[in-house]
């Protein structure tokens, strides 16, 4: 019987959150290497439970090779406090109704980011448990 092996899954939305001040600091720290075109981040956030070290160029891991690595960092021109503030207003206006909708249905999972990409295993565990 088909139903014997079926599994019921709850449909949920996931709200992946990062403190607004931390987000702003990370956005303001974004840089691009003019030589290799890779993106880096100068923001080093290691307080209040956050473990988000700066992501800086490393000649040993440069895709151009150690002998050709010549990092010339350039701040992204679109990362200004004015632009970021505008993005936040738009983001909050668009996501607030969704967060409210899924919260009322008891179908919202909220995950607070503390370590950036290194949070992925904890996020996956949370998703698999729900």
PDB file of C-alpha atoms in Angstrom:
ATOM      1  CA  UNK A   1       0.000   0.000   0.000  1.00  0.00           C
ATOM      2  CA  UNK A   2       1.361   3.410  -0.991  1.00  0.00           C
ATOM      3  CA  UNK A   3       0.249   5.014   2.287  1.00  0.00           C
ATOM      4  CA  UNK A   4       2.220   2.588   4.438  1.00  0.00           C
ATOM      5  CA  UNK A   5       5.486   4.211   3.395  1.00  0.00           C
ATOM      6  CA  UNK A   6       4.404   7.814   3.151  1.00  0.00           C
ATOM      7  CA  UNK A   7       5.743  10.315   5.636  1.00  0.00           C
ATOM      8  CA  UNK A   8       3.905  13.412   6.709  1.00  0.00           C
ATOM      9  CA  UNK A   9       6.035  16.552   6.522  1.00  0.00           C
ATOM     10  CA  UNK A  10       5.090  19.859   8.050  1.00  0.00           C
ATOM     11  CA  UNK A  11       5.500  22.759   5.658  1.00  0.00           C
ATOM     12  CA  UNK A  12       7.490  25.532   7.264  1.00  0.00           C
ATOM     13  CA  UNK A  13       9.223  28.769   6.436  1.00  0.00           C
ATOM     14  CA  UNK A  14      12.690  29.509   7.712  1.00  0.00           C
ATOM     15  CA  UNK A  15      13.637  32.948   8.972  1.00  0.00           C
ATOM     16  CA  UNK A  16      17.433  33.151   9.019  1.00  0.00           C
ATOM     17  CA  UNK A  17      18.247  36.164  11.166  1.00  0.00           C
ATOM     18  CA  UNK A  18      21.377  38.172  11.784  1.00  0.00           C
ATOM     19  CA  UNK A  19      21.440  41.079  14.207  1.00  0.00           C
ATOM     20  CA  UNK A  20      20.922  44.322  12.252  1.00  0.00           C
ATOM     21  CA  UNK A  21      24.045  46.035  13.623  1.00  0.00           C
ATOM     22  CA  UNK A  22      26.170  42.979  12.797  1.00  0.00           C
ATOM     23  CA  UNK A  23      24.666  42.830   9.311  1.00  0.00           C
ATOM     24  CA  UNK A  24      25.460  46.497   8.719  1.00  0.00           C
ATOM     25  CA  UNK A  25      29.037  46.021   9.930  1.00  0.00           C
ATOM     26  CA  UNK A  26      29.511  43.009   7.640  1.00  0.00           C
ATOM     27  CA  UNK A  27      28.006  44.835   4.654  1.00  0.00           C
ATOM     28  CA  UNK A  28      30.220  47.867   5.240  1.00  0.00           C
ATOM     29  CA  UNK A  29      33.251  45.536   5.382  1.00  0.00           C
ATOM     30  CA  UNK A  30      32.701  43.964   1.972  1.00  0.00           C
ATOM     31  CA  UNK A  31      35.574  44.408  -0.481  1.00  0.00           C
ATOM     32  CA  UNK A  32      36.552  43.080  -3.888  1.00  0.00           C
ATOM     33  CA  UNK A  33      40.111  42.339  -4.959  1.00  0.00           C
ATOM     34  CA  UNK A  34      40.781  44.198  -8.207  1.00  0.00           C
ATOM     35  CA  UNK A  35      43.418  41.618  -9.127  1.00  0.00           C
ATOM     36  CA  UNK A  36      41.535  38.308  -8.728  1.00  0.00           C
ATOM     37  CA  UNK A  37      37.930  39.642  -8.471  1.00  0.00           C
ATOM     38  CA  UNK A  38      37.231  37.577  -5.320  1.00  0.00           C
ATOM     39  CA  UNK A  39      35.131  39.065  -2.541  1.00  0.00           C
ATOM     40  CA  UNK A  40      36.486  39.535   0.967  1.00  0.00           C
ATOM     41  CA  UNK A  41      35.292  41.114   4.194  1.00  0.00           C
ATOM     42  CA  UNK A  42      37.293  43.278   6.597  1.00  0.00           C
ATOM     43  CA  UNK A  43      34.703  43.179   9.407  1.00  0.00           C
ATOM     44  CA  UNK A  44      36.021  41.134  12.324  1.00  0.00           C
ATOM     45  CA  UNK A  45      33.093  40.453  14.655  1.00  0.00           C
ATOM     46  CA  UNK A  46      34.151  38.379  17.650  1.00  0.00           C
ATOM     47  CA  UNK A  47      31.980  39.669  20.529  1.00  0.00           C
ATOM     48  CA  UNK A  48      28.621  38.922  22.157  1.00  0.00           C
ATOM     49  CA  UNK A  49      28.608  35.307  20.987  1.00  0.00           C
ATOM     50  CA  UNK A  50      29.428  36.164  17.380  1.00  0.00           C
ATOM     51  CA  UNK A  51      32.319  34.323  15.767  1.00  0.00           C
ATOM     52  CA  UNK A  52      32.651  36.037  12.404  1.00  0.00           C
ATOM     53  CA  UNK A  53      36.303  36.707  11.644  1.00  0.00           C
ATOM     54  CA  UNK A  54      37.379  38.936   8.787  1.00  0.00           C
ATOM     55  CA  UNK A  55      37.789  37.152   5.456  1.00  0.00           C
ATOM     56  CA  UNK A  56      41.011  38.552   4.045  1.00  0.00           C
ATOM     57  CA  UNK A  57      43.124  37.700   1.004  1.00  0.00           C
ATOM     58  CA  UNK A  58      45.667  34.946   1.444  1.00  0.00           C
ATOM     59  CA  UNK A  59      48.420  34.564  -1.180  1.00  0.00           C
ATOM     60  CA  UNK A  60      48.693  30.846  -0.338  1.00  0.00           C
ATOM     61  CA  UNK A  61      45.088  30.196  -1.414  1.00  0.00           C
ATOM     62  CA  UNK A  62      44.753  32.811  -4.158  1.00  0.00           C
ATOM     63  CA  UNK A  63      43.254  31.376  -7.348  1.00  0.00           C
ATOM     64  CA  UNK A  64      45.872  33.253  -9.390  1.00  0.00           C
ATOM     65  CA  UNK A  65      48.680  31.469  -7.587  1.00  0.00           C
ATOM     66  CA  UNK A  66      51.005  32.659  -4.879  1.00  0.00           C
ATOM     67  CA  UNK A  67      53.449  34.281  -7.286  1.00  0.00           C
ATOM     68  CA  UNK A  68      50.724  36.350  -8.997  1.00  0.00           C
ATOM     69  CA  UNK A  69      48.717  37.324  -5.931  1.00  0.00           C
ATOM     70  CA  UNK A  70      48.773  41.079  -5.537  1.00  0.00           C
ATOM     71  CA  UNK A  71      45.677  41.977  -3.532  1.00  0.00           C
ATOM     72  CA  UNK A  72      44.388  45.415  -4.381  1.00  0.00           C
ATOM     73  CA  UNK A  73      41.250  45.801  -2.317  1.00  0.00           C
ATOM     74  CA  UNK A  74      38.390  48.033  -3.315  1.00  0.00           C
ATOM     75  CA  UNK A  75      35.297  48.784  -1.252  1.00  0.00           C
ATOM     76  CA  UNK A  76      32.049  48.041  -2.995  1.00  0.00           C
ATOM     77  CA  UNK A  77      30.560  51.340  -4.131  1.00  0.00           C
ATOM     78  CA  UNK A  78      27.004  50.215  -3.346  1.00  0.00           C
ATOM     79  CA  UNK A  79      27.794  49.495   0.312  1.00  0.00           C
ATOM     80  CA  UNK A  80      27.090  52.821   1.975  1.00  0.00           C
ATOM     81  CA  UNK A  81      25.085  53.341   5.155  1.00  0.00           C
ATOM     82  CA  UNK A  82      22.417  55.131   3.089  1.00  0.00           C
ATOM     83  CA  UNK A  83      22.063  52.241   0.626  1.00  0.00           C
ATOM     84  CA  UNK A  84      22.101  49.640   3.386  1.00  0.00           C
ATOM     85  CA  UNK A  85      19.440  51.521   5.368  1.00  0.00           C
ATOM     86  CA  UNK A  86      17.251  51.687   2.252  1.00  0.00           C
ATOM     87  CA  UNK A  87      17.742  47.940   1.671  1.00  0.00           C
ATOM     88  CA  UNK A  88      16.725  47.199   5.273  1.00  0.00           C
ATOM     89  CA  UNK A  89      13.529  49.229   4.989  1.00  0.00           C
ATOM     90  CA  UNK A  90      12.578  47.369   1.804  1.00  0.00           C
ATOM     91  CA  UNK A  91      13.573  43.979   3.223  1.00  0.00           C
ATOM     92  CA  UNK A  92      11.584  44.475   6.433  1.00  0.00           C
ATOM     93  CA  UNK A  93       8.526  45.722   4.526  1.00  0.00           C
ATOM     94  CA  UNK A  94       8.562  42.684   2.256  1.00  0.00           C
ATOM     95  CA  UNK A  95       9.362  40.032   4.866  1.00  0.00           C
ATOM     96  CA  UNK A  96       7.271  41.216   7.829  1.00  0.00           C
ATOM     97  CA  UNK A  97       3.963  40.008   6.299  1.00  0.00           C
ATOM     98  CA  UNK A  98       5.494  36.601   5.535  1.00  0.00           C
ATOM     99  CA  UNK A  99       6.946  36.232   9.013  1.00  0.00           C
ATOM    100  CA  UNK A 100       3.575  37.194  10.489  1.00  0.00           C
ATOM    101  CA  UNK A 101       1.703  34.784   8.206  1.00  0.00           C
ATOM    102  CA  UNK A 102       3.879  31.759   8.999  1.00  0.00           C
ATOM    103  CA  UNK A 103       4.083  32.654  12.704  1.00  0.00           C
ATOM    104  CA  UNK A 104       0.285  32.642  12.977  1.00  0.00           C
ATOM    105  CA  UNK A 105       0.224  29.193  11.352  1.00  0.00           C
ATOM    106  CA  UNK A 106       2.895  27.981  13.793  1.00  0.00           C
ATOM    107  CA  UNK A 107       4.980  27.110  10.732  1.00  0.00           C
ATOM    108  CA  UNK A 108       7.952  29.420  11.163  1.00  0.00           C
ATOM    109  CA  UNK A 109      11.409  28.321  12.176  1.00  0.00           C
ATOM    110  CA  UNK A 110      13.730  31.154  13.191  1.00  0.00           C
ATOM    111  CA  UNK A 111      17.481  30.626  13.180  1.00  0.00           C
ATOM    112  CA  UNK A 112      19.846  33.241  14.582  1.00  0.00           C
ATOM    113  CA  UNK A 113      23.179  33.364  12.756  1.00  0.00           C
ATOM    114  CA  UNK A 114      26.234  33.661  15.021  1.00  0.00           C
ATOM    115  CA  UNK A 115      29.084  32.147  12.967  1.00  0.00           C
ATOM    116  CA  UNK A 116      28.177  32.823   9.336  1.00  0.00           C
ATOM    117  CA  UNK A 117      28.740  29.838   7.050  1.00  0.00           C
ATOM    118  CA  UNK A 118      29.938  27.790  10.025  1.00  0.00           C
ATOM    119  CA  UNK A 119      26.327  27.868  11.287  1.00  0.00           C
ATOM    120  CA  UNK A 120      25.243  25.618   8.408  1.00  0.00           C
ATOM    121  CA  UNK A 121      25.444  22.303  10.336  1.00  0.00           C
ATOM    122  CA  UNK A 122      23.312  23.709  13.182  1.00  0.00           C
ATOM    123  CA  UNK A 123      20.789  25.088  10.693  1.00  0.00           C
ATOM    124  CA  UNK A 124      20.605  21.730   8.887  1.00  0.00           C
ATOM    125  CA  UNK A 125      20.069  19.935  12.187  1.00  0.00           C
ATOM    126  CA  UNK A 126      17.243  22.325  13.082  1.00  0.00           C
ATOM    127  CA  UNK A 127      15.595  21.800   9.694  1.00  0.00           C
ATOM    128  CA  UNK A 128      15.844  18.034   9.903  1.00  0.00           C
ATOM    129  CA  UNK A 129      14.273  18.060  13.361  1.00  0.00           C
ATOM    130  CA  UNK A 130      11.222  19.978  12.123  1.00  0.00           C
TER     131      UNK A 130
END
